[in-house]
Amino acid sequence: MEKAYLEINNICNLSCDFCHKTRREKRLLTEAEFEVLTDRLQGEVKYLFFHLMGEPFLHPLLPQFVKRAREKGFLPAITTNGTLLAARGEELLAAPPYKISISLHAPAANAAFAKENYLPACIEFGRRMAELGTIVAFRLWNIGGAGECENEKVLAALRRAFPAPWEDKWSGYRLAHKVFLEWGEEFAWPDLAAPAAPADMPLFCYALRQQVGILVDGTVVPCCLDAEGTLALGNLHEAPLAKILQSPRARAIYDGFTEHRATEELCRRCGYARRFKK
């Protein structure tokens, strides 16, 4: 397994229209729980993303978790909406992760992205983090959505900050050393209430092939988009990851996607999985 999405909290300071959100009980991962879960992931995954639902910068132990993850041999990564960088960024600069992704999904998603100091704070933080050797990815995952019309303001700010010719990449641009812009199409989160893909539509996903998710209570799910834990496979507090991944449900999901079919209703209602239907 290449990466695990470890949800250190499922609380967010925003309520963006593109986000699925979650109805689960709000809680923070404790220091003791973090130690147990990362012990069980040690040797099983390479990259440890502190994200599934929630804003990681709301967790008071985020810098400590990054340091402990590195000490245990993981490459820690963070995805953030960027709104707390001005308040808490210095703490993370003292404990830099392997990668940080900053979502700049334009004012159409949330009014917080339109505040005057938001973009400058994100860009300056990204510049400083890259100087420390951290990979910085500015994300615009709104292509084809309502917010795409706002992207030019973001792009203009990035061009002023990183004026050198941008190097074209498969999913965006390399703006400077360790600094990237990632494009992405807007997609519909998986939801049992959403329309299902036709039964004969080929579907594929890297869930359980390259990634696995661990919710804040230790529940193991196939991917980083299972916001409610609908596809619970087991609990990492109760069983090793290898055993959970060999459960009948996990094997069925994996084998189904090998044959380009979704065995779970939630997967048939995932807009992201349809990207791989060909």
XYZ file of N, CA and C in Angstrom, residues 23-258:
708
model
N -21.582 13.550 9.162
C -22.531 13.585 10.285
C -21.988 12.805 11.485
N -20.764 12.275 11.371
C -20.196 11.519 12.477
C -19.909 12.416 13.685
N -19.803 11.796 14.843
C -19.472 12.540 16.053
C -18.141 13.262 15.876
N -18.096 14.527 16.238
C -16.884 15.325 16.085
C -15.888 14.990 17.194
N -14.657 14.705 16.779
C -13.650 14.403 17.792
C -12.248 14.592 17.233
N -11.273 14.679 18.154
C -9.856 14.793 17.818
C -9.157 13.492 18.191
N -8.209 13.079 17.391
C -7.393 11.921 17.717
C -6.488 12.279 18.890
N -6.449 11.420 19.910
C -5.581 11.686 21.049
C -4.152 11.271 20.727
N -3.218 11.732 21.557
C -1.818 11.360 21.366
C -1.638 9.847 21.469
N -2.304 9.234 22.436
C -2.192 7.786 22.614
C -2.777 7.038 21.421
N -3.916 7.507 20.910
C -4.527 6.862 19.743
C -3.637 7.003 18.516
N -3.022 8.169 18.367
C -2.115 8.376 17.238
C -0.968 7.372 17.279
N -0.415 7.151 18.464
C 0.690 6.213 18.613
C 0.266 4.794 18.243
N -0.905 4.387 18.695
C -1.392 3.040 18.397
C -1.631 2.862 16.902
N -2.337 3.809 16.302
C -2.682 3.684 14.885
C -1.452 3.739 13.991
N -0.509 4.629 14.298
C 0.699 4.702 13.466
C 1.597 3.491 13.691
N 1.591 2.923 14.890
C 2.324 1.674 15.109
C 1.776 0.580 14.206
N 0.464 0.551 14.050
C -0.171 -0.489 13.239
C -0.021 -0.237 11.745
N 0.268 1.004 11.382
C 0.495 1.328 9.968
C 1.970 1.245 9.591
N 2.841 1.218 10.563
C 4.282 1.213 10.332
C 4.684 -0.020 9.523
N 5.395 0.217 8.439
C 5.799 -0.874 7.570
C 4.745 -1.288 6.563
N 3.526 -0.747 6.696
C 2.428 -1.093 5.788
C 2.222 -0.048 4.698
N 2.528 1.232 5.014
C 2.340 2.318 4.055
C 3.551 3.229 4.083
N 3.749 3.965 2.994
C 4.883 4.886 2.880
C 4.476 6.315 3.236
N 3.406 6.790 2.606
C 2.937 8.168 2.822
C 1.792 8.168 3.823
N 1.830 9.104 4.757
C 0.785 9.229 5.759
C 0.158 10.612 5.618
N -1.068 10.655 5.104
C -1.786 11.909 4.901
C -2.666 12.182 6.111
N -2.476 13.345 6.735
C -3.302 13.714 7.877
C -4.574 14.381 7.371
N -5.419 13.575 6.771
C -6.612 14.146 6.165
C -7.563 13.026 5.786
N -8.794 13.285 5.935
C -9.878 12.551 5.287
C -11.027 13.545 5.317
N -11.710 13.684 6.446
C -12.544 14.858 6.657
C -11.826 15.740 7.679
N -12.285 16.988 7.800
C -11.713 17.879 8.806
C -10.543 18.702 8.301
N -10.239 19.766 9.054
C -9.111 20.658 8.770
C -7.981 20.319 9.752
N -6.859 19.776 9.261
C -5.778 19.336 10.160
C -5.237 20.424 11.085
N -5.237 21.688 10.638
C -4.676 22.758 11.463
C -5.530 23.065 12.696
N -6.712 22.464 12.800
C -7.516 22.623 14.006
C -7.029 21.706 15.120
N -6.168 20.752 14.790
C -5.679 19.843 15.827
C -4.480 20.473 16.524
N -4.520 20.630 17.832
C -3.414 21.290 18.547
C -2.097 20.514 18.496
N -2.156 19.212 18.207
C -0.946 18.385 18.198
C -0.418 18.136 16.786
N -0.879 18.890 15.809
C -0.463 18.650 14.427
C 1.060 18.645 14.254
N 1.801 19.652 14.726
C 3.259 19.613 14.546
C 3.898 18.390 15.218
N 3.401 18.040 16.386
C 3.927 16.874 17.092
C 3.658 15.599 16.303
N 2.464 15.498 15.720
C 2.131 14.322 14.921
C 3.043 14.212 13.696
N 3.341 15.341 13.068
C 4.239 15.329 11.907
C 5.615 14.805 12.309
N 6.137 15.301 13.412
C 7.455 14.870 13.892
C 7.457 13.384 14.227
N 6.428 12.911 14.901
C 6.367 11.497 15.268
C 6.242 10.615 14.031
N 5.491 11.078 13.039
C 5.356 10.296 11.806
C 6.708 10.142 11.122
N 7.475 11.221 11.069
C 8.818 11.136 10.466
C 9.711 10.191 11.263
N 9.634 10.271 12.589
C 10.446 9.399 13.430
C 10.115 7.929 13.213
N 8.871 7.654 12.825
C 8.451 6.281 12.592
C 8.669 5.829 11.153
N 9.254 6.696 10.332
C 9.600 6.307 8.969
C 8.580 6.638 7.909
N 7.503 7.337 8.267
C 6.518 7.754 7.271
C 6.958 9.052 6.586
N 6.366 9.313 5.427
C 6.474 10.618 4.777
C 5.134 11.318 4.998
N 5.060 12.218 5.988
C 3.777 12.829 6.336
C 3.357 13.927 5.360
N 2.065 13.964 5.059
C 1.518 14.957 4.133
C 0.233 15.532 4.708
N -0.030 16.781 4.374
C -1.176 17.504 4.920
C -1.945 18.159 3.779
N -3.271 18.122 3.868
C -4.127 18.893 2.974
C -4.906 19.889 3.821
N -4.857 21.157 3.445
C -5.474 22.209 4.253
C -6.231 23.193 3.375
N -7.228 23.851 3.963
C -7.912 24.919 3.223
C -7.145 26.233 3.304
N -6.106 26.283 4.118
C -5.222 27.440 4.147
C -5.660 28.596 5.014
N -6.846 28.551 5.581
C -7.361 29.711 6.307
C -6.711 29.898 7.673
N -6.036 28.867 8.189
C -5.403 28.967 9.506
C -3.888 29.099 9.430
N -3.356 29.279 8.234
C -1.903 29.358 8.085
C -1.327 30.598 8.765
N -2.043 31.700 8.690
C -1.545 32.922 9.324
C -1.454 32.759 10.834
N -2.388 31.991 11.416
C -2.426 31.817 12.864
C -1.502 30.710 13.357
N -1.382 29.619 12.568
C -0.656 28.449 13.074
C 0.483 27.985 12.171
N 0.715 28.705 11.090
C 1.736 28.273 10.142
C 3.134 28.152 10.723
N 3.496 29.067 11.618
C 4.839 29.046 12.193
C 5.133 27.734 12.921
N 4.124 27.181 13.556
C 4.312 25.911 14.266
C 4.713 24.800 13.314
N 4.101 24.780 12.146
C 4.408 23.718 11.189
C 5.731 23.974 10.481
N 6.105 25.231 10.325
C 7.413 25.537 9.735
C 8.537 24.988 10.610
N 8.270 24.828 11.882
C 9.258 24.248 12.797
C 9.260 22.726 12.743
N 8.238 22.138 12.117
C 8.147 20.684 11.975
C 7.587 20.383 10.591
N 8.343 20.681 9.538
C 7.808 20.598 8.174
C 7.470 19.181 7.735
N 6.324 19.008 7.082
C 5.963 17.701 6.539
C 6.678 17.433 5.214
N 6.486 16.269 4.685
C 7.041 15.926 3.371
C 6.341 16.724 2.274
N 5.015 16.875 2.421
C 4.232 17.591 1.411
C 3.068 18.293 2.086
N 2.714 19.451 1.568
C 1.499 20.123 2.002
C 0.730 20.581 0.776
N -0.560 20.275 0.745
C -1.443 20.701 -0.341
C -2.388 21.765 0.201
N -2.444 22.891 -0.477
C -3.281 24.007 -0.048
C -4.392 24.206 -1.086
N -5.616 23.973 -0.681
C -6.751 24.052 -1.603
C -7.192 25.502 -1.786
N -7.104 25.981 -3.004
C -7.474 27.361 -3.324
C -8.690 27.356 -4.252
N -9.769 26.747 -3.791
C -10.878 26.482 -4.696
C -11.788 27.677 -4.962
N -11.262 28.877 -4.838
C -11.939 30.086 -5.297
C -13.108 30.524 -4.413
N -13.431 31.807 -4.449
C -14.485 32.371 -3.597
C -15.856 31.727 -3.765
N -16.112 31.110 -4.916
C -17.419 30.489 -5.121
C -17.674 29.369 -4.127
N -16.606 28.777 -3.588
C -16.758 27.666 -2.652
C -17.066 28.144 -1.241
N -16.445 29.248 -0.844
C -16.635 29.760 0.508
C -16.101 31.192 0.556
N -16.794 32.042 1.260
C -16.389 33.450 1.328
C -15.021 33.634 1.971
N -14.571 32.654 2.753
C -13.259 32.761 3.406
C -12.133 32.865 2.384
N -12.322 32.263 1.217
C -11.288 32.294 0.188
C -11.177 33.669 -0.482
N -12.161 34.528 -0.259
C -12.159 35.844 -0.888
C -11.566 36.927 0.008
N -11.227 36.594 1.254
C -10.674 37.600 2.153
C -9.341 38.117 1.632
N -9.091 39.385 1.866
C -7.939 40.075 1.271
C -6.599 39.423 1.615
N -6.455 38.948 2.836
C -5.157 38.411 3.252
C -5.021 36.911 3.018
N -6.064 36.278 2.491
C -6.036 34.817 2.364
C -4.974 34.339 1.371
N -5.057 34.790 0.133
C -4.103 34.339 -0.893
C -2.660 34.705 -0.547
N -2.377 35.961 -0.165
C -0.998 36.302 0.194
C -0.440 35.421 1.312
N -1.263 35.110 2.317
C -0.795 34.274 3.427
C -0.486 32.863 2.954
N -1.347 32.315 2.093
C -1.116 30.963 1.563
C 0.155 30.907 0.723
N 0.331 31.907 -0.137
C 1.484 31.912 -1.038
C 2.783 32.102 -0.269
N 2.795 33.013 0.681
C 4.003 33.238 1.469
C 4.354 32.006 2.306
N 3.348 31.387 2.882
C 3.598 30.163 3.644
C 4.159 29.080 2.729
N 3.577 28.938 1.547
C 4.069 27.936 0.602
C 5.503 28.179 0.206
N 5.858 29.437 -0.030
C 7.231 29.777 -0.396
C 8.200 29.377 0.721
N 7.845 29.723 1.948
C 8.730 29.408 3.084
C 8.835 27.901 3.310
N 7.735 27.208 3.150
C 7.754 25.760 3.341
C 8.618 25.082 2.277
N 8.523 25.557 1.033
C 9.334 24.980 -0.045
C 10.817 25.204 0.215
N 11.162 26.330 0.796
C 12.566 26.608 1.116
C 13.119 25.625 2.138
N 12.226 25.025 2.914
C 12.637 24.028 3.900
C 12.699 22.622 3.305
N 12.332 22.502 2.029
C 12.402 21.210 1.358
C 11.087 20.477 1.256
N 9.996 21.078 1.717
C 8.677 20.461 1.632
C 8.083 20.682 0.249
N 7.463 19.662 -0.303
C 6.717 19.817 -1.560
C 5.437 20.596 -1.261
N 5.196 21.645 -2.022
C 4.013 22.483 -1.830
C 3.152 22.391 -3.089
N 1.899 22.026 -2.909
C 0.970 21.929 -4.033
C -0.210 22.857 -3.787
N -0.342 23.883 -4.635
C -1.528 24.732 -4.610
C -2.581 24.060 -5.484
N -3.759 23.816 -4.928
C -4.780 23.053 -5.641
C -5.905 23.945 -6.157
N -6.269 23.696 -7.412
C -7.485 24.255 -7.993
C -8.281 23.082 -8.557
N -9.012 22.428 -7.690
C -9.800 21.260 -8.082
C -11.251 21.680 -8.324
N -11.421 22.617 -9.240
C -12.763 23.114 -9.513
C -13.029 23.248 -11.015
N -12.208 22.607 -11.827
C -12.379 22.717 -13.278
C -13.739 22.127 -13.679
N -14.497 22.913 -14.439
C -15.823 22.478 -14.852
C -16.914 22.852 -13.864
N -16.531 23.420 -12.710
C -17.509 23.809 -11.703
C -17.757 25.303 -11.704
N -18.639 25.733 -10.825
C -19.012 27.150 -10.767
C -17.832 28.031 -10.385
N -16.920 27.517 -9.585
C -15.803 28.322 -9.117
C -14.692 28.539 -10.116
N -14.726 27.839 -11.244
C -13.635 27.955 -12.212
C -13.480 29.384 -12.732
N -14.575 30.115 -12.799
C -14.515 31.482 -13.326
C -13.713 32.411 -12.416
N -13.467 31.995 -11.174
C -12.713 32.814 -10.229
C -11.213 32.508 -10.253
N -10.808 31.524 -11.032
C -9.422 31.047 -10.966
C -8.392 32.062 -11.454
N -8.779 32.957 -12.326
C -7.795 33.880 -12.904
C -7.153 34.754 -11.827
N -7.924 35.142 -10.823
C -7.370 35.941 -9.738
C -6.289 35.148 -8.992
N -6.568 33.871 -8.756
C -5.595 33.007 -8.087
C -4.355 32.839 -8.951
N -4.554 32.588 -10.243
C -3.429 32.389 -11.155
C -2.574 33.643 -11.260
N -3.216 34.812 -11.279
C -2.463 36.066 -11.368
C -1.584 36.248 -10.141
N -2.117 35.924 -8.972
C -1.333 36.045 -7.735
C -0.159 35.069 -7.741
N -0.383 33.866 -8.239
C 0.698 32.879 -8.304
C 1.765 33.298 -9.315
N 1.345 33.916 -10.414
C 2.318 34.380 -11.418
C 3.185 35.497 -10.864
N 2.593 36.379 -10.065
C 3.388 37.445 -9.453
C 4.388 36.877 -8.449
N 3.966 35.866 -7.721
C 4.844 35.279 -6.700
C 5.915 34.381 -7.303
N 5.583 33.707 -8.394
C 6.514 32.772 -9.039
C 6.570 33.098 -10.531
N 7.307 34.161 -10.897
C 7.271 34.669 -12.273
C 8.049 33.848 -13.290
N 8.936 32.985 -12.852
C 9.725 32.197 -13.804
C 8.794 31.349 -14.671
N 9.222 31.006 -15.871
C 8.371 30.161 -16.731
C 7.930 28.896 -15.998
N 6.641 28.619 -16.058
C 6.101 27.444 -15.396
C 6.312 26.213 -16.272
N 6.704 25.144 -15.635
C 6.937 23.896 -16.357
C 5.652 23.077 -16.383
N 5.200 22.758 -17.591
C 3.954 22.019 -17.750
C 4.105 20.598 -17.223
N 3.155 20.191 -16.390
C 3.131 18.838 -15.853
C 1.817 18.171 -16.229
N 1.742 16.863 -15.990
C 0.573 16.086 -16.389
C -0.713 16.637 -15.782
N -0.678 17.036 -14.509
C -1.898 17.498 -13.849
C -1.787 18.939 -13.360
N -0.921 19.723 -14.001
C -0.762 21.107 -13.587
C 0.569 21.674 -14.024
N 1.223 22.449 -13.142
C 2.473 23.112 -13.478
C 3.455 23.048 -12.307
N 4.719 23.051 -12.624
C 5.762 23.267 -11.631
C 6.093 24.740 -11.671
N 5.824 25.445 -10.577
C 5.981 26.897 -10.544
C 7.392 27.315 -10.151
N 8.015 26.524 -9.299
C 9.361 26.795 -8.797
C 9.854 25.511 -8.144
N 11.052 25.549 -7.617
C 11.591 24.363 -6.959
C 10.684 23.975 -5.785
N 10.139 22.762 -5.838
C 9.270 22.201 -4.801
C 7.872 22.817 -4.772
N 7.538 23.690 -5.707
C 6.234 24.357 -5.701
C 5.451 23.979 -6.960
N 4.210 23.531 -6.778
C 3.399 23.048 -7.888
C 1.986 23.630 -7.836
N 1.362 23.687 -8.994
C -0.053 24.001 -9.113
C -0.729 22.756 -9.661
N -1.731 22.257 -8.946
C -2.440 21.046 -9.357
C -3.839 21.391 -9.829
N -4.141 20.991 -11.079
C -5.483 21.138 -11.604
C -6.304 19.913 -11.220
N -7.592 20.062 -11.196
C -8.474 18.916 -10.978
C -9.904 19.279 -11.324
N -10.604 18.338 -11.931
C -12.013 18.569 -12.250
C -12.858 18.480 -10.990
N -13.879 19.318 -10.918
C -14.827 19.206 -9.816
C -15.555 17.870 -9.951
N -15.769 17.201 -8.829
C -16.422 15.893 -8.877
C -17.456 15.787 -7.767
N -18.375 14.846 -7.933
C -19.404 14.609 -6.925
C -18.909 13.555 -5.939
N -18.964 13.888 -4.644
C -18.558 12.935 -3.611
C -19.484 11.725 -3.636
N -18.968 10.558 -3.275
C -19.843 9.386 -3.197
C -20.895 9.578 -2.111
N -22.119 9.234 -2.442
C -23.231 9.401 -1.508
C -24.316 8.405 -1.910
N -24.844 7.683 -0.943
C -25.872 6.682 -1.248
C -27.137 7.310 -1.807
N -27.306 8.618 -1.603
C -28.480 9.301 -2.140
C -28.255 9.802 -3.569
N -27.026 9.710 -4.057
C -26.704 10.199 -5.402
C -27.109 9.166 -6.453
N -27.299 9.603 -7.703
C -27.638 8.653 -8.771
C -26.517 7.644 -8.974
N -26.883 6.418 -9.259
C -25.891 5.363 -9.475
C -25.462 5.328 -10.931
N -24.237 4.902 -11.159
C -23.758 4.691 -12.518
C -24.527 3.525 -13.130
N -24.697 3.527 -14.442
C -25.363 2.387 -15.081
C -24.663 1.076 -14.731
N -25.428 0.020 -14.609
C -24.886 -1.272 -14.182
C -23.785 -1.771 -15.101
N -23.843 -1.388 -16.381
C -22.845 -1.884 -17.334
C -21.669 -0.914 -17.520
N -21.612 0.180 -16.738
C -20.515 1.131 -16.883
C -19.256 0.588 -16.198
N -18.149 0.475 -16.915
C -16.903 0.041 -16.275
C -16.420 1.111 -15.293
N -16.044 0.697 -14.095
C -15.551 1.621 -13.074
C -14.268 1.066 -12.466
N -13.381 1.985 -12.109
C -12.125 1.566 -11.492
C -11.769 2.569 -10.399
N -11.062 2.084 -9.388
C -10.604 2.949 -8.317
C -9.327 2.354 -7.735
N -8.465 3.237 -7.199
C -7.222 2.782 -6.571
C -7.413 2.458 -5.092
N -8.663 2.488 -4.615
C -8.936 2.127 -3.228
C -8.454 0.718 -2.944
N -7.754 0.538 -1.838
C -7.192 -0.739 -1.382
C -6.083 -1.258 -2.287
N -5.798 -0.502 -3.331
C -4.710 -0.867 -4.241
C -3.509 0.037 -3.986
N -3.783 1.340 -3.863
C -2.739 2.308 -3.542
C -3.015 3.051 -2.244
N -4.258 3.024 -1.786
C -4.616 3.829 -0.619
C -5.623 3.131 0.271
N -5.637 3.590 1.514
C -6.623 3.141 2.482
C -6.883 4.324 3.421
N -8.059 4.382 4.001
C -8.395 5.462 4.917
C -8.635 4.944 6.324
N -8.259 5.743 7.320
C -8.527 5.408 8.718
C -9.230 6.597 9.352
N -10.477 6.406 9.743
C -11.241 7.477 10.362
C -10.739 7.731 11.777
N -11.169 8.845 12.350
C -10.643 9.293 13.638
C -10.886 8.280 14.763
N -11.875 7.409 14.614
C -12.129 6.387 15.631
C -11.419 5.075 15.340
N -10.589 5.051 14.282
C -9.841 3.849 13.935
C -10.483 2.982 12.870
N -11.700 3.351 12.438
C -12.381 2.576 11.398
C -11.614 2.646 10.085
N -11.378 1.488 9.476
C -10.670 1.417 8.198
C -11.689 1.436 7.066
N -11.480 2.339 6.111
C -12.339 2.450 4.936
C -11.459 2.364 3.686
N -12.039 2.048 2.528
C -11.214 1.828 1.346
C -10.504 3.055 0.794
N -11.087 4.255 1.004
C -10.515 5.418 0.336
C -10.734 6.685 1.139
N -10.215 7.799 0.616
C -10.269 9.080 1.321
C -11.580 9.823 1.094
N -12.545 9.223 0.404
C -13.812 9.900 0.124
C -14.992 9.282 0.866
N -14.738 8.288 1.704
C -15.818 7.662 2.457
C -16.062 8.482 3.726
N -16.793 9.572 3.574
C -16.941 10.556 4.642
C -17.701 10.027 5.850
N -18.586 9.066 5.655
C -19.420 8.575 6.754
C -18.990 7.198 7.258
N -17.953 6.629 6.670
C -17.561 5.281 7.076
C -18.549 4.231 6.615
N -19.186 4.481 5.490
C -20.186 3.556 4.945
C -19.588 2.193 4.632
N -18.347 2.200 4.149
C -17.690 0.952 3.747
C -16.700 0.495 4.821
N -17.137 0.495 6.069
C -16.269 0.092 7.172
C -15.804 -1.348 6.981
N -14.493 -1.543 7.042
C -13.899 -2.859 6.831
C -13.412 -3.497 8.131
N -13.310 -2.710 9.177
C -12.787 -3.172 10.449
C -12.236 -1.985 11.209
N -11.629 -2.246 12.339
C -11.074 -1.155 13.142
C -9.623 -1.453 13.470
N -8.754 -0.485 13.216
C -7.326 -0.679 13.391
C -6.937 -0.790 14.863
N -7.803 -0.357 15.760
C -7.548 -0.557 17.184
C -7.745 -2.022 17.581
N -8.486 -2.743 16.754
C -8.873 -4.107 17.109
C -8.175 -5.179 16.289
N -7.632 -4.825 15.138
C -7.013 -5.832 14.273
C -5.926 -5.192 13.420
N -4.901 -5.953 13.019
C -3.861 -5.412 12.138
C -4.422 -5.099 10.753
N -3.780 -4.150 10.076
C -4.248 -3.747 8.756
C -4.278 -4.919 7.784
N -3.248 -5.762 7.800
C -3.185 -6.886 6.860
C -4.407 -7.795 7.006
N -4.825 -8.032 8.248
C -5.996 -8.892 8.473
C -7.264 -8.219 7.953
N -7.389 -6.916 8.201
C -8.564 -6.182 7.734
C -8.650 -6.195 6.214
N -7.510 -6.046 5.560
C -7.499 -6.008 4.094
C -7.786 -7.365 3.474
N -7.722 -8.417 4.260
C -8.036 -9.756 3.753
C -9.473 -10.170 4.077
N -10.251 -9.265 4.642
C -11.647 -9.577 4.941
C -12.415 -9.790 3.635
N -13.498 -10.562 3.671
C -14.266 -10.814 2.442
C -14.734 -9.535 1.748
N -15.166 -8.555 2.515
C -15.649 -7.323 1.894
C -14.511 -6.572 1.202
N -13.367 -6.486 1.862
C -12.219 -5.796 1.265
C -11.750 -6.509 0.006
N -11.689 -7.845 0.048
C -11.250 -8.605 -1.123
C -12.235 -8.425 -2.279
N -13.519 -8.383 -1.958
C -14.520 -8.213 -3.015
C -14.374 -6.852 -3.690
N -14.132 -5.797 -2.899
C -13.936 -4.461 -3.470
C -12.710 -4.448 -4.374
N -11.616 -4.993 -3.873
C -10.357 -5.023 -4.640
C -10.531 -5.829 -5.929
N -11.061 -7.043 -5.816
C -11.212 -7.899 -7.002
C -12.207 -7.309 -7.990
N -13.238 -6.653 -7.470
C -14.208 -6.036 -8.369
C -13.575 -4.953 -9.225
N -12.770 -4.071 -8.602
C -12.129 -3.017 -9.380
C -11.065 -3.573 -10.323
N -10.471 -4.697 -9.979
C -9.541 -5.357 -10.908
C -10.260 -5.694 -12.209
